[in-house]
Coordinates of C-alpha atoms and ligand atoms in Angstrom, one line a residue:
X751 CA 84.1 170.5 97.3
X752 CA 85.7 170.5 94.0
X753 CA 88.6 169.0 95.1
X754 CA 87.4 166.2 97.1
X755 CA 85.4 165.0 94.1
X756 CA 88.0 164.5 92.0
X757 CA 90.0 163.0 94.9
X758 CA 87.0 160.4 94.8
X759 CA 87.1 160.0 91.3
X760 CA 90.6 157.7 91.1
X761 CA 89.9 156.3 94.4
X762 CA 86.7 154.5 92.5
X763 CA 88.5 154.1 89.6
X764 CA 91.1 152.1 91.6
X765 CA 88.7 150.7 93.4
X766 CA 87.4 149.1 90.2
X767 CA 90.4 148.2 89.1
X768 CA 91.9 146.2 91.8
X769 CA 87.7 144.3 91.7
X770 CA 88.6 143.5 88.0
X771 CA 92.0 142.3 89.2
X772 CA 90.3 139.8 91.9
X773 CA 87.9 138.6 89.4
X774 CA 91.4 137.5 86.8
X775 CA 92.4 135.0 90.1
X776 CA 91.8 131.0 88.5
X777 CA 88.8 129.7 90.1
X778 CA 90.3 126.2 91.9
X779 CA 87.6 123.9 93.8
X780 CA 89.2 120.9 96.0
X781 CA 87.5 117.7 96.3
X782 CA 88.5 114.2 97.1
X783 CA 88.0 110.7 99.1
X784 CA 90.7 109.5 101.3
X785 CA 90.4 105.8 102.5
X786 CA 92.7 102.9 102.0
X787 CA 90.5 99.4 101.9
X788 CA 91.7 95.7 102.7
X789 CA 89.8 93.5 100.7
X790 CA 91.5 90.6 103.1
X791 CA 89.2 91.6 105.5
X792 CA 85.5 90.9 106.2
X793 CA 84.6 94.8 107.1
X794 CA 82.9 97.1 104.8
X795 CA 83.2 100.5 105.4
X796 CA 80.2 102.6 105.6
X797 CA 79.4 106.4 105.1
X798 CA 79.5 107.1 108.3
X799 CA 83.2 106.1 109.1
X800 CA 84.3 109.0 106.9
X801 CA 85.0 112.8 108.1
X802 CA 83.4 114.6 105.6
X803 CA 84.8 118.5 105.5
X804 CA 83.4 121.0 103.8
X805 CA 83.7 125.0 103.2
X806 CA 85.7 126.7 105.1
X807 CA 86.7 124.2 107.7
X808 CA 88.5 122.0 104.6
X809 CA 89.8 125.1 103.7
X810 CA 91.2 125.5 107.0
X811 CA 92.3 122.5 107.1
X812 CA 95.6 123.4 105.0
X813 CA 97.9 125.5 106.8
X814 CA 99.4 127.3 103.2
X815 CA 95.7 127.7 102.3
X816 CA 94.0 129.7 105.3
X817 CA 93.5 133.1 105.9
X818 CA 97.0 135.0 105.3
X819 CA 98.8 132.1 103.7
X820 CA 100.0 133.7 100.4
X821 CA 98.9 131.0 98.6
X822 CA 95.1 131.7 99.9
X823 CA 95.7 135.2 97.7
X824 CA 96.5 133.2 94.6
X825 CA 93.3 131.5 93.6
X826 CA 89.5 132.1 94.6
X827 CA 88.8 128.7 96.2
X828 CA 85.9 126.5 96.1
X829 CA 86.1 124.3 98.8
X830 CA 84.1 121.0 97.6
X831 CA 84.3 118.3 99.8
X832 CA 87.3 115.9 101.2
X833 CA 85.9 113.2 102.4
X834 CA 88.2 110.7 104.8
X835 CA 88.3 107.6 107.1
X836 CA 90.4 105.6 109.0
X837 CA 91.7 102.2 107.3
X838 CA 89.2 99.5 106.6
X839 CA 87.3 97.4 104.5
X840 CA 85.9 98.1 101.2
X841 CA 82.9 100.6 100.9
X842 CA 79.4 98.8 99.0
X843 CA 78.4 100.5 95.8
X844 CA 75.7 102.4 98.0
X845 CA 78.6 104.2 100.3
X846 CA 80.6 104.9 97.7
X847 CA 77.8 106.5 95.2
X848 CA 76.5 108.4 98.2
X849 CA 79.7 109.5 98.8
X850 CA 80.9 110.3 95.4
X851 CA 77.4 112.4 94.3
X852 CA 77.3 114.3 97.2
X853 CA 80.7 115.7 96.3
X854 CA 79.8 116.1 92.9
X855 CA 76.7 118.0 93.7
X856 CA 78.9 120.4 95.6
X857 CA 81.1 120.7 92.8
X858 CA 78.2 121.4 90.4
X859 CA 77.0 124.4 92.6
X860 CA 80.2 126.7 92.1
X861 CA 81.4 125.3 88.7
X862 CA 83.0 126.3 86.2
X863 CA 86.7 126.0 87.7
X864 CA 89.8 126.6 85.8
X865 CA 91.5 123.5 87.8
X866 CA 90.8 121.3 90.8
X867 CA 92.7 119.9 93.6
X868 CA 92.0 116.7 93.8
X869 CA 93.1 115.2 97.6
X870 CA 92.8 111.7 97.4
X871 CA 94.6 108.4 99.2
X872 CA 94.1 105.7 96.3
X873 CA 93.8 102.8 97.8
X874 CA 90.0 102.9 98.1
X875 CA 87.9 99.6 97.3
X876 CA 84.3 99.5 96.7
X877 CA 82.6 96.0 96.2
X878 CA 82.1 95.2 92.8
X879 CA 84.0 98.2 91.2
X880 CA 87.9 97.8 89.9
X881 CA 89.9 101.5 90.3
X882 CA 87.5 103.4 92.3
X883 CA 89.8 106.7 91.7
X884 CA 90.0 106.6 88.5
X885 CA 86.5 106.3 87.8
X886 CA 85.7 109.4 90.7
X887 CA 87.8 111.2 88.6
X888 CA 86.5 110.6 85.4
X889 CA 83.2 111.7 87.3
X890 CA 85.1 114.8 88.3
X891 CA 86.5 115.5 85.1
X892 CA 82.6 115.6 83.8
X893 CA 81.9 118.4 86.2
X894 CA 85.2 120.6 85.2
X895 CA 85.5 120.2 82.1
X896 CA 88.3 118.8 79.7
X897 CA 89.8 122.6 79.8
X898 CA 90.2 122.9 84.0
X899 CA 93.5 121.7 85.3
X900 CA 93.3 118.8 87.9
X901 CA 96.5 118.1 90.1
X902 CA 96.5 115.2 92.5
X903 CA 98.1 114.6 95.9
X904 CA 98.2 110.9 96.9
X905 CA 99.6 108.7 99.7
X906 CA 102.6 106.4 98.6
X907 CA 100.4 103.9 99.3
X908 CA 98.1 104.6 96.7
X909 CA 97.4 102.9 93.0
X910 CA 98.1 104.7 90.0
X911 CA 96.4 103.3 87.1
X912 CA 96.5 104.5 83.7
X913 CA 93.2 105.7 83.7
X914 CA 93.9 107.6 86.8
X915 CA 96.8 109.7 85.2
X916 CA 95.5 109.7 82.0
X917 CA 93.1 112.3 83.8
X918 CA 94.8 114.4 86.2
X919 CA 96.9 116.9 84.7
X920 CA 99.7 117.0 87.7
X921 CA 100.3 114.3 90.2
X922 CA 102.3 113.6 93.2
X923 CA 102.3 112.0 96.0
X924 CA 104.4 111.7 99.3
X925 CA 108.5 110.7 99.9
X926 CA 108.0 109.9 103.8
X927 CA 106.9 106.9 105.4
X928 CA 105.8 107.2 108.0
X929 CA 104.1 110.4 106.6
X930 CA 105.4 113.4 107.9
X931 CA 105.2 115.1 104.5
X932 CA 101.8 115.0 104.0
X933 CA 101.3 117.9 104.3
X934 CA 104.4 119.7 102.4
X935 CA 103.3 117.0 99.5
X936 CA 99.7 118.7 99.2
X937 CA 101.3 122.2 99.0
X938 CA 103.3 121.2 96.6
X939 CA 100.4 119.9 94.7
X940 CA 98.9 123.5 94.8
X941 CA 101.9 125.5 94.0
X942 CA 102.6 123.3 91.3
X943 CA 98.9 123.8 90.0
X944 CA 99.2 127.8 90.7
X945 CA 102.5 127.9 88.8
X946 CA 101.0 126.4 86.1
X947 CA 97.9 128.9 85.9
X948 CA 100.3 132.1 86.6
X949 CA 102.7 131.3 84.0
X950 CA 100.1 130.6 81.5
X951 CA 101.7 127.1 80.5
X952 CA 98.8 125.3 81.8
X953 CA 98.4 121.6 81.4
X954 CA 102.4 119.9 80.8
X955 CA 103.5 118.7 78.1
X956 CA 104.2 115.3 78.8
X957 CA 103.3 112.6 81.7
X958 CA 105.4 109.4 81.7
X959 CA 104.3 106.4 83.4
X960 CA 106.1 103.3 84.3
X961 CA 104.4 100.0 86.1
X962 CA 106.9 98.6 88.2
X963 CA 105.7 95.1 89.0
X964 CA 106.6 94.8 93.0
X965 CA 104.4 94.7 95.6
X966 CA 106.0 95.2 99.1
X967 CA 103.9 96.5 102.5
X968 CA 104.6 99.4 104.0
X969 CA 106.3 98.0 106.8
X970 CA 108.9 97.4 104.7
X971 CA 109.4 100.4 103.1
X972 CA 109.7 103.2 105.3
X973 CA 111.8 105.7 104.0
X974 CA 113.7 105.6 107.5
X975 CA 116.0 103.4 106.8
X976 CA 117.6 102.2 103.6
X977 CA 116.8 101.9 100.6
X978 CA 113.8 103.3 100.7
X979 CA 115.9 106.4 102.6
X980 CA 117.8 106.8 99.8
X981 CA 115.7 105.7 96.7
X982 CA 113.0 108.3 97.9
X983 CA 115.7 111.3 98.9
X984 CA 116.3 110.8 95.0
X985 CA 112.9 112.4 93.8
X986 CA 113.6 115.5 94.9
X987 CA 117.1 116.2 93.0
X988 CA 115.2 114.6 89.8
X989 CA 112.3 117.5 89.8
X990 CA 114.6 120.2 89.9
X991 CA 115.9 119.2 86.2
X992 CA 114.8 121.5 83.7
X993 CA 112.2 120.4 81.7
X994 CA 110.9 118.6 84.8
X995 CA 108.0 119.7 86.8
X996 CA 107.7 117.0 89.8
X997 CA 108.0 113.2 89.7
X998 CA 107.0 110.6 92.1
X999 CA 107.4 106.8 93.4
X1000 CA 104.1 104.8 94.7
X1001 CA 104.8 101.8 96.7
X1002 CA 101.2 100.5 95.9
X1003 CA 98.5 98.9 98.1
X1004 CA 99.2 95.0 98.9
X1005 CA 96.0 94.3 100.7
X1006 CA 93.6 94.2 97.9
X1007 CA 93.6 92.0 95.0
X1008 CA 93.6 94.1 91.4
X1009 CA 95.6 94.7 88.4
X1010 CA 96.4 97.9 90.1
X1011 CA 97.8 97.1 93.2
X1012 CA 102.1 97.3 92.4
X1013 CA 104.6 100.3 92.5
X1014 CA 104.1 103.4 90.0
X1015 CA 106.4 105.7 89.0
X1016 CA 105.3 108.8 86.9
X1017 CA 107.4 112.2 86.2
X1018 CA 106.0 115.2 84.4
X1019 CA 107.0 118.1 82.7
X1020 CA 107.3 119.6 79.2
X1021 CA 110.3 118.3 78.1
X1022 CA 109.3 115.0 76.6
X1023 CA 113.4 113.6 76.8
X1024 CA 113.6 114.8 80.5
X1025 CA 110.3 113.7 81.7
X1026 CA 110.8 110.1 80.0
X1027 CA 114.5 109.8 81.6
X1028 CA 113.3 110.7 84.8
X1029 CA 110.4 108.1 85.5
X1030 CA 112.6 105.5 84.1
X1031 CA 115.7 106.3 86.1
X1032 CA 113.6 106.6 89.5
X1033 CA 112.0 103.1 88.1
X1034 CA 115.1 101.3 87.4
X1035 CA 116.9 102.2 90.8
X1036 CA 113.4 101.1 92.5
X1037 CA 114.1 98.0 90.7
X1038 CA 117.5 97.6 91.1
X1039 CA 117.0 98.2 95.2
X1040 CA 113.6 95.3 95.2
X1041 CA 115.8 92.7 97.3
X1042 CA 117.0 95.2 100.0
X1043 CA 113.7 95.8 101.7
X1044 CA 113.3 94.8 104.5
X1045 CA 111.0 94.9 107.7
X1046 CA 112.4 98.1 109.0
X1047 CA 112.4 96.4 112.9
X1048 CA 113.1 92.7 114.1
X1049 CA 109.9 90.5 112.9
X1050 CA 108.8 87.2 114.4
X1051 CA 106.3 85.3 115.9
X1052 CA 103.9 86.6 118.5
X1053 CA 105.7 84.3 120.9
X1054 CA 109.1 84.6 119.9
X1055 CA 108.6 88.5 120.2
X1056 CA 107.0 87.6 123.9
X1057 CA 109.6 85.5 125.0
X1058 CA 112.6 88.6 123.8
X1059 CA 110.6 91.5 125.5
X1060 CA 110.0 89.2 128.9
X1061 CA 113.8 88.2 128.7
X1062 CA 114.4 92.2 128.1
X1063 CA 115.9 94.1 130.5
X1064 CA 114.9 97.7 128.4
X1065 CA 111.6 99.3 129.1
X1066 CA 109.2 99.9 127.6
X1067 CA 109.8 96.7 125.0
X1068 CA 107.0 97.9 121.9
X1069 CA 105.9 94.7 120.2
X1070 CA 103.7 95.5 117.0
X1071 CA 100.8 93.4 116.9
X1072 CA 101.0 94.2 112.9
X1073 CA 98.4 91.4 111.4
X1074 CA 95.3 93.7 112.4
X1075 CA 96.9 97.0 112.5
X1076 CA 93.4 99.7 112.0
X1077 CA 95.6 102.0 110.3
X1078 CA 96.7 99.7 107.7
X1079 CA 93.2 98.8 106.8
X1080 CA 92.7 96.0 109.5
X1081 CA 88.8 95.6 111.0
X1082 CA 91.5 96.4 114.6
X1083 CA 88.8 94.1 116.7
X1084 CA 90.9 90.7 115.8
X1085 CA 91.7 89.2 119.1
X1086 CA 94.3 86.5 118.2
X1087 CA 97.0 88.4 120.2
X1088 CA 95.2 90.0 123.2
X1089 CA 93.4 85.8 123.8
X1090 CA 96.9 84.8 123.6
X1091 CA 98.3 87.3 125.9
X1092 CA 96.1 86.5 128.6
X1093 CA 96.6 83.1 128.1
X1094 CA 100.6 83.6 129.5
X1095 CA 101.5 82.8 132.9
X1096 CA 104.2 85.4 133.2
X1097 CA 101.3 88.2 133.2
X1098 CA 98.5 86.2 135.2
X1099 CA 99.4 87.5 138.8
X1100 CA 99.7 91.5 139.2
X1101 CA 103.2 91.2 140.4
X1102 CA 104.1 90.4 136.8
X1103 CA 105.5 91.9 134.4
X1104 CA 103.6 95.1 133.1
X1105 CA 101.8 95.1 129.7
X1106 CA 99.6 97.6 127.8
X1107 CA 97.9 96.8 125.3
X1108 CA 96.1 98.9 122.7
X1109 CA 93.3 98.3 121.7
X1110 CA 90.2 96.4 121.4
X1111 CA 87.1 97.5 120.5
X1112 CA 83.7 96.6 122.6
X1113 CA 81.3 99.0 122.9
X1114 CA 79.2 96.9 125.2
X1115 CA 81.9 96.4 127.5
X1116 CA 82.8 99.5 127.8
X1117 CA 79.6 100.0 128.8
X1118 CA 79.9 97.8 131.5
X1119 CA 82.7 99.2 132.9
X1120 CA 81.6 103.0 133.2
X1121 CA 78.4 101.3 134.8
X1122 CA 81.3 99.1 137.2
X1123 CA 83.5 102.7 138.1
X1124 CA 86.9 102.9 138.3
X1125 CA 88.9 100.3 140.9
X1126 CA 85.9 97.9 140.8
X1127 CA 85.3 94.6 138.7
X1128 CA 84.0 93.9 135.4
X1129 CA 83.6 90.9 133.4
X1130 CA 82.5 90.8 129.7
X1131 CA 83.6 90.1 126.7
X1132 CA 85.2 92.4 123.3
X1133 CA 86.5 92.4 120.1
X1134 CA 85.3 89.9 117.3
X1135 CA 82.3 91.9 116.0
X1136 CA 83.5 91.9 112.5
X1137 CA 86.8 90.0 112.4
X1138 CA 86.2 86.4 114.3
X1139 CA 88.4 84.1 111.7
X1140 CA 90.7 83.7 114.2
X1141 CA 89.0 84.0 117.6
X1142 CA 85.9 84.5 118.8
X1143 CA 85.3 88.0 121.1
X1144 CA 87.6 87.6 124.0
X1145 CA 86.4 87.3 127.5
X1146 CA 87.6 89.8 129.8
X1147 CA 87.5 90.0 133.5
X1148 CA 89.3 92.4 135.9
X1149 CA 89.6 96.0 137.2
X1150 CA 88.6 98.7 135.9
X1151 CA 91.7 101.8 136.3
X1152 CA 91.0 104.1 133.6
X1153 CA 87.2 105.2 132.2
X1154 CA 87.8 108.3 129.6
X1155 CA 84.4 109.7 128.7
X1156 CA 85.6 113.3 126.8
X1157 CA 85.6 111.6 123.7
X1158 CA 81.4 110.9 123.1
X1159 CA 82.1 109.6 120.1
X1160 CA 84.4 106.8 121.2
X1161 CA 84.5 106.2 125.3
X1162 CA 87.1 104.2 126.4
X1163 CA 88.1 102.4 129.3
X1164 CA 90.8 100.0 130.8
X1165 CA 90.6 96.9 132.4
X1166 CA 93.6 95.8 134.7
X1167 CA 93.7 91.8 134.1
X1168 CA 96.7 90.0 136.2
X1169 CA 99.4 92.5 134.9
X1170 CA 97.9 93.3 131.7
X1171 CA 95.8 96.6 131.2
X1172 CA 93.9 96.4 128.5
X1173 CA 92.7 99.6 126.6
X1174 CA 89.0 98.6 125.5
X1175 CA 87.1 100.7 122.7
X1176 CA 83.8 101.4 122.0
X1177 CA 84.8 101.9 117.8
X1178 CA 88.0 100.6 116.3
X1179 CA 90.9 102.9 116.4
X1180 CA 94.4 103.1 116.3
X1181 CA 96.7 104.6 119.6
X1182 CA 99.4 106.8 117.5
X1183 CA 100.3 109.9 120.4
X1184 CA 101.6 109.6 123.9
X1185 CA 98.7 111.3 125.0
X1186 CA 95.8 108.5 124.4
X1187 CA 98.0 106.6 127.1
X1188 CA 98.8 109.7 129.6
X1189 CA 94.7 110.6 129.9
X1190 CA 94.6 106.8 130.8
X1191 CA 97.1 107.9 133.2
X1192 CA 99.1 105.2 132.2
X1193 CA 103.0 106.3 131.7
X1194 CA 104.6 104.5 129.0
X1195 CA 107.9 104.7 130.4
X1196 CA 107.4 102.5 133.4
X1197 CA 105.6 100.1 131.1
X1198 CA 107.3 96.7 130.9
X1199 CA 106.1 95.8 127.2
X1200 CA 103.2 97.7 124.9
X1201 CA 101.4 95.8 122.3
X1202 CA 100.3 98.1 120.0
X1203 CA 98.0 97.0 116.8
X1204 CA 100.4 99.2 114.8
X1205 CA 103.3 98.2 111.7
X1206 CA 106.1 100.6 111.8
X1207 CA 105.9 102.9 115.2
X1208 CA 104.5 106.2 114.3
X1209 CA 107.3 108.9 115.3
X1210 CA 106.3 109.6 118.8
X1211 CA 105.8 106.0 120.2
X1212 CA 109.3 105.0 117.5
X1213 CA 111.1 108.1 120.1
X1214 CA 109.7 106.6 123.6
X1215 CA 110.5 102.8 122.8
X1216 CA 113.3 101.1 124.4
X1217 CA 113.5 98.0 122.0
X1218 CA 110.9 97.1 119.4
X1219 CA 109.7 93.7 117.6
X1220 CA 107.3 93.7 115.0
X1221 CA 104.5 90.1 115.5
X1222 CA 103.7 88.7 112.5
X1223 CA 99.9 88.5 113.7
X1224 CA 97.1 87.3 112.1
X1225 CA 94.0 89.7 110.8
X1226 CA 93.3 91.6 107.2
X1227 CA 96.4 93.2 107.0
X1228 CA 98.6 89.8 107.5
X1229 CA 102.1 90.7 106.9
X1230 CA 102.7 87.1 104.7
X1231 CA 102.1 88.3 101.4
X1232 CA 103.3 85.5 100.0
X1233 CA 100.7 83.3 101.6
X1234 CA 97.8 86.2 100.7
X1235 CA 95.0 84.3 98.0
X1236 CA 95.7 87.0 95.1
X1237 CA 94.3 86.2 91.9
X1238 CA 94.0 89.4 90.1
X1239 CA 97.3 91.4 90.6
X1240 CA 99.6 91.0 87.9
X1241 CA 102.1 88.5 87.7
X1242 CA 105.0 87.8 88.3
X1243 CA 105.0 89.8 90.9
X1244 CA 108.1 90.8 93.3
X1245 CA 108.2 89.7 96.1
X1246 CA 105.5 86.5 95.0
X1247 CA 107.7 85.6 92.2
X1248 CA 111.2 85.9 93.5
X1249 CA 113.6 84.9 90.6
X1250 CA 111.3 86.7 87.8
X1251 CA 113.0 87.8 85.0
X1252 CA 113.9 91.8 84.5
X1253 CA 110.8 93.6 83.4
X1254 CA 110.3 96.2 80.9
X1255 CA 110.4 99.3 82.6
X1256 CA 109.8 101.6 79.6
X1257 CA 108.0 104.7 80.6
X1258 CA 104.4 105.1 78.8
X1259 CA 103.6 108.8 77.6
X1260 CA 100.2 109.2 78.9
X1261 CA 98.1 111.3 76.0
Ligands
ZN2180 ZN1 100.3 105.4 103.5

């Protein structure tokens, strides 16, 4: 009896120790809004557009952070909210207060944090408001304190104002476009941030910032093909200098019209020489690269790209119909392209040649054709509900092949019109995977051309394309910056302001 008392005795003693252990872990809450907004565009983006996770299922939602992951051990999380949408127009005040207090509310309830993961696109516009992220995070910053550590993951495509680094402590953001890092970038935005809290060194030393005044789309940018290949691979060697804790290049938003929107690039670290050498080397070869971008596949006219793909003998011909692209920000229910496709002889009798198009949204037609079934007629009309500058909602009569009900949220269908099939919507979305065209049991393969609302071909549709032309095509995400009505961004601006003179590409300490 003796014995197995004092047997229990260090077992609780242990026991306690290893508790008081687990309570030492930094307390780290994540929160953040991911949307990127044209303001070239008539849509607004409201609340409901977003996918709001919470608890355990944004948790979850990073691989290196679930259950197992070592660096789920490092930290007691607190799981705010990460609130994110597809591409669109700008949010009203009303979405984007809703929005932002209902994150902050969920902040509130687990505070106080030693640091913050702060998940966030930055190219978000709300009506009537100028650098929407930096004034969430100042409201973050309220919540956790001057003291907590806040490091922020961003898209490339993002805006970094002053204000906005001026208030996160670490910041990086992607070096792929398209973004197959996204993930690896947001890790990295943690371990950084644990590294940090481990060591004890806390917030670094020094922040540089440098504006770099050009403002290029991201369809020509992609990292690849040069030089954003190579001017991007370059980050990484400059963040494994000593003194140098991670640095980063933002291409900038160029479909919204504020001081903000042009390239960034920041480095950080505590050795002020380092830190200041690196943003201004990475900002200097950005510079020194500006003429070299280019669309990163053939670009032309919507009929110039027709008239190649019909003359092609290679199959399937992908032509991006990039002017509306969804996932660019476009309202995705222009129908410019899909009114001039049908207007083309070559595609008017079935024995044509055979073109997919995706997509168009119409919720009423869609409704139409599950009420029609599949091999029977429908007529109706689609598209236009938000976007009608350039034509109205496009009438639509044929077959119906393909009626996909699995999705409630967003049925779709397809209507077979001459040799055109034409994937119809009820909501606005972008057709990224090989699999939104297979459970249409359509087979890309023995498509003759595909006309997708897309810019650059995301990875899986880049692989299964035979030759590719990107439409300059009309909608919020028009591809002709120099024709865009800016009057806030700074100028000059490259490309606007071709022969400008060299700018100063100093880096700014941020305090
Ligand atoms: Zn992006």
């Amino acid at each position: 009896m003796k014995f197995r008392l004092l047997l229990l005795i260090p077992i609780y003693l242990i026991a306690s120790i290893s508790v008081s252990f687990a309570q030492k872990k930094p307390r780290v809450a994540i929160a953040g809004i991911a949307i990127e907004c044209s303001t070239f565009s008539p849509a607004r983006t409201a609340e409901e557009a977003f996918r709001k996770r919470t608890g355990e299922a944004l948790l979850n939602s990073y691989p290196f952070l679930r259950e197992g992951a070592p660096m789920r051990e490092k930290a007691e999380w607190f799981p705010a909210m990460v609130a994110s949408a597809t591409p669109g127009g700008a949010l009203t005040m009303e979405t984007y207060e809703s929005l932002t207090g209902q994150i902050l509310e969920l902040l509130k309830a687990n505070a106080p944090y030693d640091a913050l993961f702060f998940d966030i696109h930055g190219a978000m516009s709300v009506v009537g408001m100028d650098d929407p992220e930096g004034d969430f995070i100042l409201k973050v910053r309220e919540v956790v304190g001057k003291d907590a550590l806040i490091s922020t993951c961003m898209d490339l495509h993002g805006n970094v104002t002053e204000r906005l680094a001026e208030n996160t402590d670490l910041i990086t953001c992607y070096r792929l476009a398209p973004h197959e890092d996204s993930m690896d970038s947001r890790e990295r935005t943690v371990v950084n941030l644990i590294e940090r809290l481990e060591s004890g060194k806390g917030r670094p030393a020094y922040k540089a910032w440098v504006p770099v005044p050009i403002l290029l789309p991201g369809e020509q940018t992609s990292t690849r093909v040069e030089p954003g290949k190579s001017l991007y691979a370059s980050i990484d060697p400059a963040t494994k200098q000593v003194g140098v804790i991670d640095a980063a290049i933002w291409i900038g938003y160029a479909w919204a019209d504020e001081p903000r929107n042009h390239a960034v690039v920041m480095a950080y670290g505590d050795d002020k020489d380092m830190v200041v050498r690196t943003a201004e080397y990475l900002a200097h070869h950005f510079w020194s690269v500006r003429h070299q971008f280019e669309f990163v596949a053939p670009t032309a006219t919507l009929e110039e790209c027709l008239a190649n793909a019909i003359a092609s003998t290679k199959k399937p011909y992908f032509i991006s119909d990039m002017g509306d692209n969804p996932t660019a920000g476009g309202a995705g229910d222009v129908t410019w392209t899909i009114t001039e496709l049908l207007k083309r002889p070559e595609f008017k009798s079935d024995k044509g040649k055979t073109l997919v198009y995706a997509s168009i949204p119409g919720p009423e037609f869609v409704a139409k054709a599950i009420k029609a079934g599949v091999g029977n007629k429908v007529k109706g009309t689609a598209g236009a509900a938000v976007d009608n500058r350039y034509a109205p909602p496009v009438p639509l009569e044929g077959t119906v092949t393909s009626i996909y009900l699995d999705n409630p949220d967003n049925k779709e269908v397809v209507v077979k019109i001459g040799s055109i099939y034409v994937i119809v919507t009820e909501k606005r979305k972008g057709f990224h995977y090989v699999k939104e065209f297979t459970k249409h049991n359509i087979d890309l393969k023995q498509a003759d051309i595909v006309v997708v609302k897309l810019g650059y071909l995301v990875p899986e549709l880049y692989d299964i394309q035979a030759d590719w032309m990107m439409a300059l095509t009309l909608g919020g995400v028009n591809q002709d910056l120099p024709n865009l009505p800016y009057k806030r961004i700074r100028r000059p601006m490259f490309p606007l302001d071709k022969d400008m003179p060299m700018p100063n590409l100093k880096a700014k300490l941020i305090k």
